[in-house]
Amino acid sequence: MRKIETTSDVFLIGAGIMSATLGTLLKELVPEWKITVFEKLSKTGEESSNEWNNAGTGHAALCELNYTAEKPDGSVDISKAININEQFQVSMQFWSYLVKNRLIHNPQDFIRQLPHMSLVQGEQNVEFLKKRFEALSNNPLFQGMEFSEDPEKLMEWIPLIMQNRSTHEPVAATKIDSGTDVNFGALTRMLFAHLESKDVHINHNHSVTDIKRTSDGLWELKVRNLESGTVEHHKAKFVFIGGGGGSLHLLQKSGIPEGKHIGGFPVSGIFMVCNNPKVIEQHHAKVYGKAKVGAPPMSVPHLDTRFIDNKKSLLFGPFAGFSPKFLKTGSVFDLVTSVKPDNLLTMLAAGAKEMSLTKYLIQQVMLSKEQRMEELREFIPNAKSEDWDLIVAGQRVQVIKDTEDGGKGTLQFGTEVITSEDGSIAALLGASPGASTAVQVMLEILRKCFPQYITGWEPKIKEMIPSYGLPLMENRELLREVHLSTAETLCLSEKEPVFS
Ligand SMILES: Cc1cc2nc3c(=O)[nH]c(=O)nc-3n(C[C@H](O)[C@H](O)[C@H](O)COP(=O)(O)OP(=O)(O)OC[C@H]3O[C@@H](n4cnc5c(N)ncnc54)[C@H](O)[C@@H]3O)c2cc1C
């Protein structure tokens, strides 16, 4: 008989921002539950959640043009932008609660206020941006957004981008000062440090290799201890698969019917990092452009001021690329081994449909540094090669599934929560808008997996997230209060922080 090493109420697989958020929510709601984490790497937050592996944008749809599509009648659809902004407000409230109650400290170590801007060039694009601005700026969620096509104003906002720019084509931008740069790596580490102080045991160097339902209705994990090389077995009532790119394989191992007919398509990324302090100092914003034809929506390069290790940095990217790995530290066999009899047709259909995307990604991988510099020069016309280095970003695995609208094998660009019918296991797949909306996504898991408790938990959830269950857009007074109190608690100010 197998020896069961430990039994828990909750297992969190993966020590990224998603598990950190779910664990923290659960510890506030039911402190007595025993929570255990298994992470295959030696540290927390080392995959997509790490600060160098993602772009650190607090996605509130303030600058990302792919969240506001132009409709065939020429008007701009802002429903997705509203949805993402509302979700980000939920995260901001939860982080504020944690800081106010001293569960985590020094908010400036993980969040900074930073203008979010959209920048376009060419008459048609300027027209689109103007329409987008008009549609958003009337909405209370996007108040404070400015639009300009005046080169002098733009020079004031983004000198690095406007210097030496040819004036043949019109340029326009929107700017909103209340945007944020979020260090999700630092936040993940803070949340796990807090969880450890509350007796949550984090097993680093432990790779989960199998998940099985047992006859007593629990879930048994087969775990390889990568340090000792031994195999362990652990049991829990509830399992969250927060393995990032590793989630799909684990979901497949669980055998739940809800995990069938789903595939994954990996998209890798590369950032360019500026190594010249004089250039870094000339920029202070996240500036998103418009996607090139054929580019996947989450791979629109942007020029971002970042705050990492209390230092101002400047990053450009991510450039999309193709690698068959599902995690940055994954295996080249990840894509092949994710194809199972139940998702084969779905994957084949996606393969046929997405030939142009695959071609685009492969072309992107082949780009030389100088070709990448040419893309950067669309933002900084006189950018010099020697000022920029390439670094490999995190890996995203986009979900492929059969949908009513898209048919068989449709590539999804959002996040997908998969839960078993009885709510005893949940997995998070997909990538965008990702870490920014972790709190809302984890609340969805609580609602789906713990329906018997959720009503009893509501008062505490409302204490943590005052807008819980209420659309902020329709509650202007509450929105004002939320903006004021989160800005104060999270120390978000318009002033540029001074570094020693
Ligand atoms: C290039 C790029 C840019 C991005 N930009 C942004 C952005 O600007 N804003 C934003 O909000 N989001 C962004 N995202 C998305 C965001 O980074 C992710 O949504 C988020 O970090 C996912 O968190 P996670 O906890 O699910 O996964 P991860 O952080 O990847 O954590 C998963 C963990 O599970 C572990 N694991 C996997 N398999 C196993 C196993 N079998 N056993 C044990 N452990 C396992 C891994 O080692 C890893 O530590 C970006 C992502 C990428 C790749």
XYZ file of C-alpha atoms and ligand atoms in Angstrom:
553
model
C 0.000 0.000 0.000
C 1.185 3.534 -0.835
C 2.210 5.684 2.081
C 0.296 8.978 2.181
C 2.738 11.610 3.411
C 0.270 14.403 4.214
C -3.436 15.181 4.035
C -4.696 18.746 3.503
C -7.912 20.613 2.886
C -6.455 22.424 -0.108
C -3.557 21.767 -2.484
C -2.237 24.608 -4.592
C -0.109 23.339 -7.477
C 2.358 25.999 -8.636
C 3.683 28.994 -6.729
C 2.701 31.771 -9.131
C 0.411 34.765 -8.634
C -2.760 32.682 -9.139
C -2.069 30.163 -6.355
C -0.785 33.005 -4.161
C -4.032 34.918 -4.640
C -6.311 31.924 -4.076
C -4.348 30.855 -1.003
C -4.490 34.361 0.475
C -8.240 34.678 -0.144
C -8.892 31.275 1.444
C -6.691 32.033 4.474
C -8.793 35.147 5.138
C -12.082 33.307 4.664
C -11.302 30.035 6.479
C -8.080 30.411 8.470
C -8.431 26.920 9.924
C -8.179 25.123 6.568
C -4.872 23.391 5.959
C -3.309 24.582 2.702
C -0.244 22.986 1.094
C 1.644 24.235 -1.972
C 3.736 22.171 -4.418
C 6.167 24.049 -6.653
C 8.636 22.338 -8.929
C 11.139 25.209 -8.937
C 13.348 26.154 -6.001
C 11.697 29.571 -5.497
C 8.233 31.134 -5.690
C 7.097 33.283 -8.621
C 9.823 32.227 -11.039
C 7.762 31.466 -14.158
C 5.290 33.876 -15.871
C 4.650 35.787 -12.644
C 8.306 36.794 -12.358
C 8.901 40.506 -13.011
C 11.292 39.843 -15.927
C 8.924 37.365 -17.570
C 5.844 39.590 -17.958
C 5.266 43.232 -18.881
C 4.031 44.328 -15.447
C 1.097 46.251 -16.845
C -1.759 46.645 -14.415
C -4.243 45.808 -17.178
C -7.169 48.173 -16.735
C -7.754 48.663 -20.472
C -6.440 52.224 -20.245
C -3.963 51.832 -23.121
C -4.338 48.371 -24.712
C -5.968 48.943 -28.100
C -6.887 45.271 -28.548
C -9.535 45.599 -25.816
C -11.509 48.153 -27.866
C -12.366 46.735 -31.268
C -13.733 48.833 -34.102
C -17.171 47.554 -35.109
C -18.176 47.200 -38.797
C -20.283 50.400 -38.471
C -17.130 52.306 -37.462
C -18.058 52.732 -33.798
C -15.772 51.460 -31.024
C -16.900 48.609 -28.781
C -15.763 49.373 -25.220
C -17.560 46.504 -23.425
C -14.395 44.415 -23.038
C -12.450 47.427 -21.766
C -15.138 48.076 -19.133
C -15.051 44.441 -18.039
C -11.253 44.393 -17.667
C -11.186 47.727 -15.861
C -13.841 46.517 -13.389
C -11.771 43.366 -12.766
C -8.628 45.392 -12.138
C -10.511 47.523 -9.579
C -11.247 44.257 -7.723
C -7.522 43.433 -7.589
C -6.676 46.958 -6.407
C -9.203 46.717 -3.573
C -7.904 43.335 -2.428
C -4.271 44.510 -2.479
C -5.353 47.608 -0.520
C -7.062 45.425 2.075
C -3.881 43.371 2.472
C -1.729 46.481 2.933
C -4.203 48.208 5.275
C -4.329 45.116 7.474
C -0.547 44.757 7.389
C -0.683 41.309 5.801
C 1.747 42.631 3.192
C 3.916 45.736 3.468
C 5.564 48.469 1.388
C 3.132 48.680 -1.560
C 5.706 50.660 -3.548
C 7.716 47.451 -3.781
C 5.018 45.989 -6.035
C 2.892 48.805 -7.475
C 3.624 52.279 -8.845
C 1.467 54.822 -10.540
C 2.568 55.302 -14.140
C 0.823 57.023 -17.086
C -0.706 54.579 -19.563
C -0.665 55.780 -23.158
C -1.820 54.561 -26.571
C 0.141 55.815 -29.553
C -0.817 55.598 -33.222
C 0.447 56.894 -36.515
C -1.391 57.457 -39.836
C -4.699 59.151 -40.573
C -6.941 56.100 -40.177
C -5.373 55.085 -36.871
C -5.592 58.631 -35.516
C -9.282 58.657 -36.408
C -9.767 55.329 -34.572
C -7.925 56.581 -31.483
C -10.052 59.737 -31.405
C -13.253 57.661 -31.539
C -11.910 55.347 -28.843
C -11.029 58.307 -26.668
C -14.513 59.808 -27.093
C -16.170 56.506 -26.190
C -13.978 55.889 -23.122
C -13.523 59.356 -21.677
C -17.275 59.719 -21.117
C -17.203 56.616 -18.946
C -16.486 57.132 -15.222
C -14.004 54.234 -15.199
C -11.744 56.035 -17.663
C -11.998 59.568 -16.305
C -8.912 61.689 -16.670
C -7.974 60.328 -20.099
C -6.517 62.971 -22.446
C -6.132 62.906 -26.228
C -3.680 64.896 -28.313
C -2.438 65.080 -31.873
C -0.486 68.247 -31.183
C 3.236 67.503 -31.710
C 4.202 69.975 -28.968
C 1.945 68.318 -26.415
C 3.200 64.889 -27.490
C 6.787 66.090 -27.120
C 5.937 67.061 -23.542
C 4.352 63.650 -22.838
C 6.824 61.369 -24.659
C 10.013 63.246 -25.591
C 11.992 60.062 -26.276
C 9.411 58.957 -28.843
C 8.860 62.344 -30.477
C 12.501 63.457 -30.872
C 13.762 63.027 -34.455
C 10.362 61.735 -35.617
C 9.481 62.446 -39.239
C 6.407 64.661 -39.466
C 5.035 63.200 -42.723
C 2.299 61.221 -41.025
C -0.083 62.406 -38.297
C 0.615 60.996 -34.825
C -1.798 60.925 -31.888
C -1.832 59.591 -28.348
C -4.063 59.224 -25.336
C -2.718 59.511 -21.814
C -4.185 58.653 -18.467
C -2.124 59.286 -15.359
C -3.825 56.750 -13.096
C -2.253 53.709 -14.827
C 0.030 51.356 -12.910
C 3.181 49.299 -13.225
C 2.856 46.142 -11.139
C 5.758 43.951 -10.092
C 3.832 40.673 -10.029
C 6.956 38.754 -9.018
C 7.406 40.870 -5.879
C 3.686 40.614 -5.106
C 3.754 36.822 -5.504
C 6.715 36.544 -3.127
C 5.011 38.838 -0.587
C 1.800 36.807 -0.672
C 3.646 33.514 -0.197
C 5.730 34.990 2.644
C 2.450 35.989 4.299
C 0.983 32.517 3.696
C 4.055 30.848 5.189
C 3.614 32.991 8.310
C 0.098 31.513 8.520
C 1.379 27.921 8.496
C 0.924 27.263 4.794
C 3.629 24.809 3.834
C 5.351 25.502 0.505
C 7.114 22.450 -0.906
C 9.700 23.786 -3.345
C 11.476 21.388 -5.730
C 8.325 19.239 -5.740
C 6.940 18.418 -9.171
C 3.398 17.062 -9.347
C 3.401 14.205 -11.843
C -0.081 12.718 -11.428
C -3.514 13.539 -9.996
C -6.024 10.799 -9.211
C -9.452 10.657 -7.589
C -9.458 8.173 -4.701
C -12.292 5.924 -3.571
C -12.868 8.116 -0.488
C -13.675 11.098 -2.740
C -10.377 12.907 -2.160
C -7.650 13.817 -4.670
C -4.280 12.117 -4.489
C -1.187 13.807 -5.899
C 1.857 11.884 -6.985
C 4.766 14.223 -6.402
C 8.431 13.871 -7.291
C 10.767 15.383 -4.739
C 13.387 16.783 -7.103
C 16.015 17.121 -4.374
C 15.879 13.593 -2.983
C 14.597 11.933 -6.160
C 11.861 10.161 -4.172
C 8.184 9.896 -5.048
C 5.582 11.060 -2.502
C 1.809 10.749 -2.306
C -0.383 13.443 -0.736
C -4.168 13.731 -0.361
C -6.582 16.703 -0.204
C -10.257 17.565 -0.520
C -9.715 20.381 -3.016
C -7.013 20.894 -5.653
C -6.205 24.101 -7.537
C -4.050 23.546 -10.612
C -2.186 26.851 -10.830
C 0.702 25.505 -12.866
C 0.634 28.309 -15.481
C 1.717 26.697 -18.746
C 1.998 23.401 -16.826
C -1.723 23.391 -15.978
C -2.992 21.712 -19.147
C -0.968 18.504 -18.659
C -2.067 18.295 -15.019
C -5.708 18.904 -15.934
C -5.457 16.063 -18.460
C -3.992 13.771 -15.763
C -6.968 14.484 -13.482
C -9.208 12.837 -16.088
C -12.204 15.102 -15.400
C -14.567 15.298 -18.400
C -14.476 19.128 -18.291
C -10.779 18.949 -19.198
C -11.365 17.021 -22.434
C -11.257 18.488 -25.967
C -8.987 21.315 -24.814
C -5.557 21.977 -26.263
C -2.835 24.542 -25.769
C -0.763 26.652 -28.141
C 2.477 28.122 -26.761
C 3.529 31.681 -27.570
C 6.934 32.730 -26.350
C 8.225 36.240 -25.831
C 11.359 38.366 -25.974
C 11.910 41.778 -24.366
C 14.549 44.364 -25.179
C 15.968 45.993 -22.061
C 17.660 49.375 -22.158
C 21.078 49.513 -20.527
C 21.640 53.265 -20.940
C 20.527 55.273 -17.862
C 20.365 58.495 -19.920
C 17.771 56.937 -22.247
C 15.830 55.353 -19.363
C 15.489 58.744 -17.671
C 13.862 60.329 -20.719
C 10.749 58.173 -20.568
C 8.020 57.824 -17.953
C 4.989 55.860 -19.229
C 3.717 52.619 -20.661
C 3.109 53.295 -24.344
C 1.099 50.737 -26.299
C 0.881 50.791 -30.080
C -1.428 49.057 -32.533
C -0.987 45.374 -33.451
C 0.549 44.605 -36.821
C -1.623 42.600 -39.213
C -1.301 38.894 -38.303
C 0.149 39.526 -34.835
C -1.583 37.873 -31.887
C -3.311 40.561 -29.786
C -1.220 40.026 -26.636
C 2.035 40.486 -28.512
C 1.794 44.131 -29.442
C 5.172 45.589 -28.487
C 5.045 48.491 -26.072
C 7.625 50.809 -24.578
C 7.394 50.568 -20.826
C 8.967 52.275 -17.893
C 9.222 49.580 -15.237
C 10.088 49.642 -11.553
C 12.070 46.542 -10.683
C 14.131 46.217 -7.497
C 13.411 49.900 -6.740
C 15.134 50.852 -9.958
C 13.612 52.549 -12.979
C 14.050 50.407 -16.121
C 12.938 50.655 -19.733
C 11.682 47.616 -21.626
C 10.367 47.174 -25.142
C 8.353 44.133 -26.185
C 7.344 41.439 -25.838
C 8.098 40.224 -29.348
C 6.106 37.064 -29.942
C 7.840 33.864 -30.903
C 7.341 30.126 -31.106
C 8.721 27.434 -28.810
C 7.051 24.061 -28.188
C 7.647 24.475 -24.424
C 4.665 25.236 -22.173
C 6.806 26.766 -19.415
C 10.036 28.738 -19.764
C 11.630 25.906 -17.785
C 9.510 23.303 -19.620
C 10.324 20.551 -22.110
C 10.466 20.692 -25.919
C 8.019 17.754 -25.865
C 5.297 19.777 -24.037
C 3.274 20.565 -27.157
C 3.445 17.031 -28.573
C 2.591 15.343 -25.266
C -0.420 17.636 -24.771
C -2.091 16.095 -27.829
C -4.445 13.341 -26.639
C -7.082 11.271 -28.454
C -9.831 13.558 -27.084
C -8.262 16.849 -28.287
C -6.584 15.566 -31.474
C -9.316 16.824 -33.837
C -9.519 20.139 -31.969
C -5.755 20.582 -32.299
C -5.724 19.566 -35.978
C -8.534 22.009 -36.737
C -6.648 24.782 -34.938
C -3.458 23.869 -36.799
C -5.233 24.257 -40.132
C -6.917 27.527 -39.083
C -3.913 29.136 -37.478
C -1.277 28.451 -40.148
C -0.760 32.180 -40.629
C -0.252 32.719 -36.887
C 2.287 29.869 -36.719
C 4.064 31.335 -39.738
C 4.052 34.776 -38.121
C 5.475 33.409 -34.849
C 8.202 31.455 -36.608
C 9.141 34.583 -38.614
C 9.296 36.499 -35.324
C 11.683 33.932 -33.810
C 13.996 34.331 -36.798
C 14.304 38.128 -36.406
C 17.845 39.358 -35.875
C 18.595 41.918 -33.183
C 18.908 44.609 -35.854
C 15.462 43.724 -37.238
C 14.038 44.016 -33.714
C 15.794 47.375 -33.392
C 13.889 48.511 -36.500
C 10.614 47.800 -34.690
C 11.886 49.669 -31.659
C 12.783 52.617 -33.905
C 9.089 52.950 -34.756
C 8.871 54.102 -31.106
C 12.306 55.641 -30.548
C 13.487 56.854 -33.972
C 17.144 57.239 -32.969
C 17.451 54.138 -30.764
C 21.002 52.738 -30.754
C 21.662 48.988 -30.831
C 24.348 49.157 -28.150
C 21.819 50.608 -25.648
C 19.557 47.556 -25.804
C 19.921 43.881 -24.755
C 17.593 40.966 -25.472
C 16.056 38.877 -22.677
C 13.713 35.907 -22.919
C 10.262 36.588 -21.417
C 7.755 34.097 -20.023
C 5.862 31.496 -21.977
C 2.095 31.756 -22.528
C -0.114 28.842 -23.459
C -3.223 29.984 -25.284
C -6.246 27.725 -24.942
C -7.617 25.927 -28.000
C -11.168 24.647 -27.761
C -14.312 24.094 -29.783
C -16.685 27.048 -29.529
C -20.114 27.832 -30.951
C -18.931 31.039 -32.617
C -15.518 29.931 -33.851
C -16.217 26.219 -34.479
C -13.728 23.408 -33.934
C -10.250 24.268 -32.739
C -10.657 27.949 -31.917
C -7.717 29.782 -30.370
C -8.707 31.732 -27.240
C -6.806 34.763 -26.030
C -8.302 35.068 -22.546
C -8.064 33.027 -19.359
C -10.220 29.928 -18.842
C -11.248 28.493 -15.518
C -12.047 24.776 -15.708
C -13.782 23.189 -12.718
C -15.125 19.691 -12.114
C -18.878 19.333 -11.711
C -18.564 18.723 -7.972
C -16.170 21.671 -7.540
C -13.419 19.569 -5.979
C -10.781 20.525 -8.567
C -10.152 23.676 -10.598
C -7.540 24.651 -13.157
C -6.560 27.957 -14.655
C -5.550 27.973 -18.308
C -4.673 30.771 -20.720
C -2.831 33.987 -20.135
C -4.505 37.300 -20.783
C -5.259 39.718 -19.107
C -3.564 37.469 -16.631
C -2.082 38.481 -13.343
C -3.943 41.814 -13.222
C -7.265 40.066 -12.930
C -6.112 37.253 -10.623
C -8.425 38.295 -7.776
C -11.595 38.314 -9.882
C -10.644 34.980 -11.465
C -9.982 33.386 -8.067
C -13.323 34.736 -6.757
C -14.941 32.956 -9.705
C -13.255 29.742 -8.577
C -14.560 30.250 -5.030
C -18.084 30.749 -6.372
C -17.930 27.670 -8.603
C -16.133 25.333 -6.207
C -17.524 26.324 -2.828
C -21.192 27.199 -3.501
C -22.133 25.830 -0.056
C -19.928 28.423 1.691
C -20.051 31.466 -0.561
C -23.100 33.144 1.043
C -21.522 32.807 4.478
C -18.256 34.216 3.131
C -19.884 37.275 1.532
C -19.539 39.724 4.468
C -15.789 39.012 4.663
C -15.421 39.243 0.865
C -17.188 42.635 0.973
C -14.829 43.773 3.723
C -11.893 42.857 1.465
C -13.485 44.058 -1.776
C -16.131 46.722 -1.071
C -17.402 46.669 -4.670
C -17.911 42.865 -4.632
C -20.998 42.057 -6.752
C -21.543 45.700 -7.778
C -20.590 47.160 -11.163
C -18.513 50.214 -10.238
C -19.435 51.937 -13.486
C -23.003 52.247 -12.213
C -21.994 53.261 -8.671
C -20.087 56.500 -9.135
C -19.836 57.367 -5.442
C -18.419 53.929 -4.622
C -16.036 54.193 -7.582
C -14.784 57.552 -6.286
C -14.272 56.084 -2.808
C -12.489 53.018 -4.219
C -10.176 55.194 -6.345
C -9.354 57.481 -3.426
C -8.813 54.784 -0.832
C -6.781 52.414 -3.037
C -4.593 55.314 -4.233
C -3.956 56.345 -0.639
C -3.292 52.865 0.758
C -1.175 51.727 -2.164
C 0.755 55.048 -2.097
C -0.096 55.820 -5.719
C 0.722 59.399 -6.518
C 1.229 61.349 -9.691
C 4.702 62.374 -8.670
C 7.541 60.421 -10.219
C 9.196 58.400 -7.443
C 12.695 59.434 -6.473
C 15.265 56.656 -6.208
C 18.355 56.793 -4.099
C 5.473 37.846 -22.009
C 4.353 37.980 -21.028
C 3.850 39.242 -20.709
C 2.801 39.372 -19.783
N 2.395 40.612 -19.425
C 1.441 40.760 -18.479
C 1.088 42.047 -18.031
O 1.641 43.062 -18.469
N 0.115 42.147 -17.098
C -0.521 41.048 -16.591
O -1.410 41.213 -15.773
N -0.195 39.796 -17.007
C 0.770 39.636 -17.917
N 1.139 38.380 -18.329
C 0.387 37.218 -17.835
C 0.824 36.831 -16.441
O 2.227 36.832 -16.331
C 0.256 35.454 -16.124
O -1.129 35.442 -16.367
C 0.460 35.053 -14.675
O 1.770 35.298 -14.237
C 0.113 33.576 -14.530
O 0.305 33.218 -13.199
P 0.216 31.702 -12.783
O 0.318 31.675 -11.311
O -0.994 31.091 -13.408
O 1.452 31.007 -13.513
P 3.030 31.060 -13.261
O 3.495 32.330 -12.689
O 3.656 30.603 -14.526
O 3.222 29.967 -12.126
C 2.986 28.604 -12.353
C 3.901 27.839 -11.438
O 3.550 26.460 -11.478
C 4.733 25.696 -11.429
N 4.425 24.382 -11.981
C 4.064 24.081 -13.245
N 3.854 22.749 -13.375
C 4.084 22.216 -12.150
C 4.048 20.886 -11.647
N 3.730 19.839 -12.422
N 4.352 20.672 -10.342
C 4.689 21.714 -9.532
N 4.746 22.988 -9.966
C 4.446 23.234 -11.259
C 5.713 26.505 -12.271
O 7.055 26.167 -11.964
C 5.357 27.933 -11.860
O 6.120 28.391 -10.763
C 2.204 38.216 -19.221
C 2.712 36.949 -19.530
C 3.786 36.827 -20.404
C 4.345 35.475 -20.687
